[in-house]
Short mmCIF file of C-alpha atoms and ligand atoms in Angstrom, two decimals:
data_model
loop_
_atom_site.label_atom_id
_atom_site.label_comp_id
_atom_site.label_asym_id
_atom_site.label_seq_id
_atom_site.Cartn_x
_atom_site.Cartn_y
_atom_site.Cartn_z
CA MET A 30 153.51 65.17 89.85
CA THR A 31 153.65 66.96 86.46
CA GLY A 32 157.36 67.59 85.34
CA ALA A 33 157.54 71.72 84.47
CA ILE A 34 154.71 72.72 87.08
CA ARG A 35 156.10 73.88 90.86
CA PRO A 36 153.67 72.45 93.39
CA LEU A 37 152.01 74.39 96.10
CA VAL A 38 151.68 73.48 99.90
CA ALA A 39 149.01 75.60 101.01
CA GLY A 40 147.95 75.79 104.58
CA ASN A 41 143.94 76.40 105.30
CA TRP A 42 143.58 77.72 109.57
CA LYS A 43 140.48 78.44 108.78
CA MET A 44 138.27 80.26 111.83
CA ASN A 45 141.41 78.91 114.06
CA GLY A 46 144.41 81.01 115.38
CA LEU A 47 144.62 83.74 118.34
CA THR A 48 148.00 85.69 118.47
CA ALA A 49 149.78 82.51 119.99
CA GLN A 50 149.83 80.42 116.62
CA LEU A 51 152.06 82.75 115.04
CA ALA A 52 154.74 80.59 116.84
CA GLU A 53 153.48 77.80 114.58
CA ALA A 54 154.03 79.61 111.58
CA GLN A 55 157.63 80.59 113.23
CA SER A 56 158.34 76.75 113.75
CA VAL A 57 157.32 76.00 110.25
CA ARG A 58 159.91 78.95 109.20
CA ASN A 59 162.37 77.54 111.67
CA GLY A 60 161.59 73.87 110.30
CA LEU A 61 162.27 74.08 106.62
CA GLY A 62 165.50 75.17 106.24
CA ALA A 63 167.06 75.25 102.39
CA PRO A 64 164.24 76.31 100.92
CA PRO A 65 162.07 73.39 99.70
CA PRO A 66 161.14 72.78 95.40
CA VAL A 67 157.78 74.09 96.29
CA ASP A 68 155.87 77.14 97.22
CA VAL A 69 154.75 76.98 100.77
CA MET A 70 151.76 79.42 102.02
CA ILE A 71 149.90 79.64 104.92
CA CYS A 72 146.33 81.27 104.85
CA PRO A 73 145.32 82.38 108.62
CA PRO A 74 142.55 84.07 109.62
CA ALA A 75 142.29 87.99 108.42
CA THR A 76 143.15 89.09 111.48
CA LEU A 77 146.73 87.68 111.93
CA ILE A 78 148.15 88.32 107.95
CA THR A 79 149.55 90.99 108.32
CA PRO A 80 150.94 89.57 111.84
CA LEU A 81 152.20 86.35 110.27
CA MET A 82 153.46 88.35 106.62
CA LEU A 83 155.88 89.71 109.64
CA THR A 84 156.64 86.23 111.07
CA LEU A 85 157.05 84.85 107.52
CA LYS A 86 158.89 87.79 105.28
CA GLY A 87 162.11 86.69 103.78
CA SER A 88 161.57 82.88 104.91
CA GLY A 89 159.89 82.89 101.07
CA VAL A 90 156.52 81.44 102.89
CA LEU A 91 153.49 83.23 101.41
CA VAL A 92 150.51 84.36 102.87
CA GLY A 93 146.90 84.19 101.93
CA GLY A 94 143.63 84.91 102.21
CA GLN A 95 140.51 82.33 102.92
CA ASP A 96 137.73 84.31 100.97
CA CYS A 97 137.16 87.69 100.20
CA HIS A 98 134.09 89.93 98.88
CA SER A 99 133.63 91.02 95.19
CA GLU A 100 133.56 94.26 95.36
CA PRO A 101 136.92 96.59 96.15
CA CYS A 102 135.07 98.51 98.65
CA GLY A 103 131.52 99.71 100.27
CA ALA A 104 128.44 99.18 102.41
CA PHE A 105 129.69 95.48 102.94
CA THR A 106 129.71 95.03 107.12
CA GLY A 107 131.95 92.00 108.25
CA ASP A 108 133.57 91.47 104.98
CA VAL A 109 136.49 92.18 103.57
CA SER A 110 137.89 92.96 99.64
CA ALA A 111 140.61 91.19 98.04
CA GLU A 112 142.72 94.51 97.44
CA MET A 113 142.32 94.47 101.70
CA LEU A 114 143.90 90.98 101.50
CA ALA A 115 146.77 92.00 99.19
CA ASP A 116 147.73 95.42 101.36
CA ALA A 117 148.06 93.02 104.41
CA GLY A 118 150.72 91.12 102.51
CA ALA A 119 148.20 88.43 101.25
CA THR A 120 149.33 86.74 97.94
CA THR A 121 146.62 84.60 97.37
CA VAL A 122 142.89 84.12 98.34
CA ILE A 123 140.85 81.04 98.62
CA VAL A 124 137.13 81.30 97.09
CA GLY A 125 134.47 78.44 96.56
CA HIS A 126 135.96 76.89 99.36
CA SER A 127 132.97 74.08 100.19
CA GLU A 128 132.55 75.26 103.60
CA ARG A 129 131.85 78.75 102.20
CA ARG A 130 129.72 77.23 99.38
CA ALA A 131 127.59 75.19 102.05
CA MET A 132 127.23 77.47 104.87
CA HIS A 133 127.02 80.97 102.88
CA GLY A 134 125.07 79.54 100.04
CA GLU A 135 127.54 80.50 97.68
CA LEU A 136 126.88 79.97 93.99
CA ASP A 137 129.03 78.95 91.45
CA ARG A 138 128.55 82.89 89.88
CA ILE A 139 130.07 84.46 93.21
CA VAL A 140 133.08 82.13 93.03
CA ARG A 141 133.41 83.32 89.99
CA ALA A 142 133.18 86.91 90.36
CA LYS A 143 135.38 86.39 94.11
CA ALA A 144 138.59 85.13 91.89
CA GLU A 145 137.46 87.90 89.47
CA ALA A 146 138.72 90.11 92.29
CA ALA A 147 141.16 88.09 93.20
CA HIS A 148 142.63 88.93 90.09
CA ARG A 149 141.63 92.95 89.78
CA ALA A 150 143.67 93.13 93.49
CA GLY A 151 146.69 91.37 92.16
CA LEU A 152 145.93 88.41 93.75
CA ILE A 153 146.43 84.57 93.01
CA ALA A 154 143.18 82.70 93.32
CA ILE A 155 142.35 79.41 95.16
CA VAL A 156 139.59 77.93 93.33
CA CYS A 157 137.94 74.86 95.48
CA VAL A 158 135.86 72.33 93.24
CA GLY A 159 134.90 68.95 94.90
CA GLU A 160 131.86 67.30 95.25
CA THR A 161 129.30 65.60 98.01
CA ALA A 162 128.90 62.01 99.60
CA GLY A 163 126.13 61.55 98.09
CA GLU A 164 127.12 63.74 94.29
CA ARG A 165 129.65 60.72 94.44
CA ALA A 166 127.41 57.87 95.78
CA ALA A 167 125.21 59.24 92.41
CA GLY A 168 128.02 58.62 90.43
CA LEU A 169 128.28 62.66 89.54
CA THR A 170 131.53 63.65 90.56
CA GLU A 171 132.97 64.30 87.25
CA GLU A 172 129.60 66.73 86.43
CA VAL A 173 129.71 68.06 89.68
CA VAL A 174 133.30 69.50 89.40
CA HIS A 175 133.20 69.74 84.85
CA ARG A 176 129.73 72.68 86.04
CA GLN A 177 131.81 73.85 89.27
CA LEU A 178 135.19 74.83 87.09
CA ALA A 179 132.83 76.21 84.16
CA HIS A 180 131.04 78.19 85.56
CA SER A 181 133.62 79.30 88.93
CA LEU A 182 136.77 79.95 87.09
CA PRO A 183 137.01 83.19 84.83
CA ASP A 184 137.74 83.57 81.80
CA ALA A 185 140.69 85.57 82.22
CA ALA A 186 142.47 82.34 84.20
CA THR A 187 146.05 82.45 83.78
CA ALA A 188 148.07 79.46 84.80
CA ALA A 189 149.99 82.48 87.03
CA ASN A 190 146.68 83.54 88.48
CA THR A 191 144.81 80.64 89.27
CA VAL A 192 145.17 77.76 90.97
CA ILE A 193 142.43 75.10 91.32
CA ALA A 194 142.05 72.81 94.32
CA TYR A 195 139.86 70.19 93.64
CA GLU A 196 138.05 68.94 97.29
CA PRO A 197 136.15 66.14 98.28
CA VAL A 198 133.77 67.61 100.18
CA TRP A 199 133.09 63.91 102.02
CA ALA A 200 136.58 63.87 102.65
CA ILE A 201 137.72 67.40 104.70
CA GLY A 202 138.65 67.06 107.86
CA THR A 203 136.85 63.35 107.92
CA GLY A 204 140.28 60.96 107.53
CA LEU A 205 138.55 59.80 104.45
CA THR A 206 140.16 60.26 101.29
CA PRO A 207 139.49 58.89 98.23
CA THR A 208 141.56 56.32 96.46
CA ALA A 209 144.62 57.27 94.30
CA ALA A 210 142.93 55.93 91.48
CA ASP A 211 139.82 57.86 92.15
CA VAL A 212 141.94 60.77 93.03
CA ALA A 213 144.12 60.22 89.64
CA ARG A 214 140.94 59.94 87.67
CA VAL A 215 139.84 63.44 89.19
CA HIS A 216 142.64 65.25 88.23
CA ALA A 217 143.01 64.21 84.74
CA SER A 218 139.46 65.08 83.70
CA ILE A 219 140.49 68.45 85.32
CA ARG A 220 143.56 68.92 83.84
CA GLU A 221 141.35 68.00 80.36
CA ARG A 222 138.76 70.42 81.35
CA LEU A 223 141.34 73.52 81.90
CA GLN A 224 143.59 72.65 78.06
CA ALA A 225 140.65 72.21 76.55
CA ARG A 226 139.17 75.76 78.04
CA PHE A 227 142.41 77.66 78.34
CA PRO A 228 145.07 76.72 75.63
CA GLY A 229 148.57 77.13 76.34
CA GLU A 230 147.63 78.11 80.36
CA GLY A 231 145.27 74.77 80.94
CA ALA A 232 148.32 72.69 81.36
CA ARG A 233 150.51 74.79 83.49
CA MET A 234 147.72 75.82 85.84
CA ARG A 235 148.28 74.04 88.98
CA ILE A 236 145.79 71.60 90.28
CA LEU A 237 146.10 71.08 94.13
CA TYR A 238 144.30 67.63 96.47
CA GLY A 239 143.02 69.32 99.59
CA GLY A 240 140.63 66.27 102.06
CA SER A 241 142.29 64.92 104.78
CA VAL A 242 146.10 65.50 103.47
CA LYS A 243 149.01 64.40 106.55
CA PRO A 244 152.36 63.05 106.91
CA SER A 245 151.17 59.58 106.64
CA ASN A 246 149.74 59.98 103.21
CA ALA A 247 151.16 63.16 101.39
CA ALA A 248 153.71 61.30 99.57
CA GLU A 249 151.47 58.85 97.96
CA LEU A 250 148.24 61.69 97.52
CA LEU A 251 151.24 63.93 96.16
CA ALA A 252 152.78 61.60 93.79
CA ILE A 253 149.70 61.11 91.30
CA ASP A 254 149.83 62.57 88.55
CA HIS A 255 148.39 65.87 87.67
CA VAL A 256 148.48 66.51 91.70
CA ASN A 257 150.48 69.68 92.01
CA GLY A 258 150.30 69.88 95.34
CA ALA A 259 148.17 70.05 98.57
CA LEU A 260 145.69 72.31 100.42
CA VAL A 261 145.49 71.67 103.85
CA GLY A 262 143.55 72.10 106.27
CA GLY A 263 143.52 70.40 110.03
CA ALA A 264 147.38 69.50 110.00
CA SER A 265 148.09 72.70 109.00
CA LEU A 266 147.64 73.74 112.24
CA LYS A 267 150.50 72.34 113.44
CA ALA A 268 153.72 72.83 112.33
CA SER A 269 155.02 69.31 112.16
CA ASP A 270 152.43 68.24 110.22
CA PHE A 271 152.64 70.71 108.00
CA LEU A 272 156.05 69.95 107.29
CA GLY A 273 155.70 66.98 106.85
CA ILE A 274 154.00 67.04 104.41
CA VAL A 275 155.87 69.72 102.69
CA ALA A 276 158.67 67.36 103.50
CA ALA A 277 157.38 64.64 101.09
CA TYR A 278 158.81 66.51 97.94
CA LYS A 279 162.25 65.97 99.73
CA ALA A 280 161.70 62.45 99.73
C1 PEP B 10 140.40 72.03 103.94
O1 PEP B 10 139.00 72.66 104.50
O2 PEP B 10 140.90 72.44 102.67
C2 PEP B 10 140.72 70.67 104.18
C3 PEP B 10 141.37 70.27 103.20
O3 PEP B 10 141.06 70.35 105.33
P1 PEP B 10 141.32 69.11 106.32
O4 PEP B 10 143.15 68.51 105.44
O5 PEP B 10 140.93 69.24 107.51
O6 PEP B 10 140.14 68.04 105.46
#
């Protein structure tokens, strides 16, 4: 963990969660007890942002969106703008998740426009980067991640408005994780790039690790240098698992 950086543990519910799922969020709220030494966030489907915000009100647990359009409003059927997420109670939005990149053809320039939209709306952007299994096998991990960082991050990114999530695509939802040494190497290289491009800010930007984080591996992953928290998919759907990950910071 990097000394002065306050970690963030963010749960991405993806396209999971009807109203009944709010009970899990209530259990997260109840189970946290004393305020944890980290920021805790849940990113539900857009339909649950407002009810989740009401469920968590006063708890300190933050609410985020999973994606946004780059425009504030207009003829974009089915899309949700950053302003709408903010209006609904979100403080943050994930952009460039690998599922969006792969299934919706989101290129780096689109991710960048979405991050800029998040900033315009006063939201923190969690910008996701990460290599595929094929890219990893070809020894291209750093090259891919550096390219995504270069083209997906707005020039106006600061430690306050931007979080990076390093998520190896092959580790998402598979139960596989990189070795601690691999995570350390990639996170250190991300830190170097951030410091070079954003003097004064890059040293303080949070870099989350994401990909099959669960209670049993959280302590090891979250203790790695330049790992400033986690982006959690599957394990965020069950309060006990999510709390088990947050608890890695109390250990
Ligand atoms: C994710 O999709 O961001 C993710 C990290 O998923 P999981 O934790 O399920 O691997």
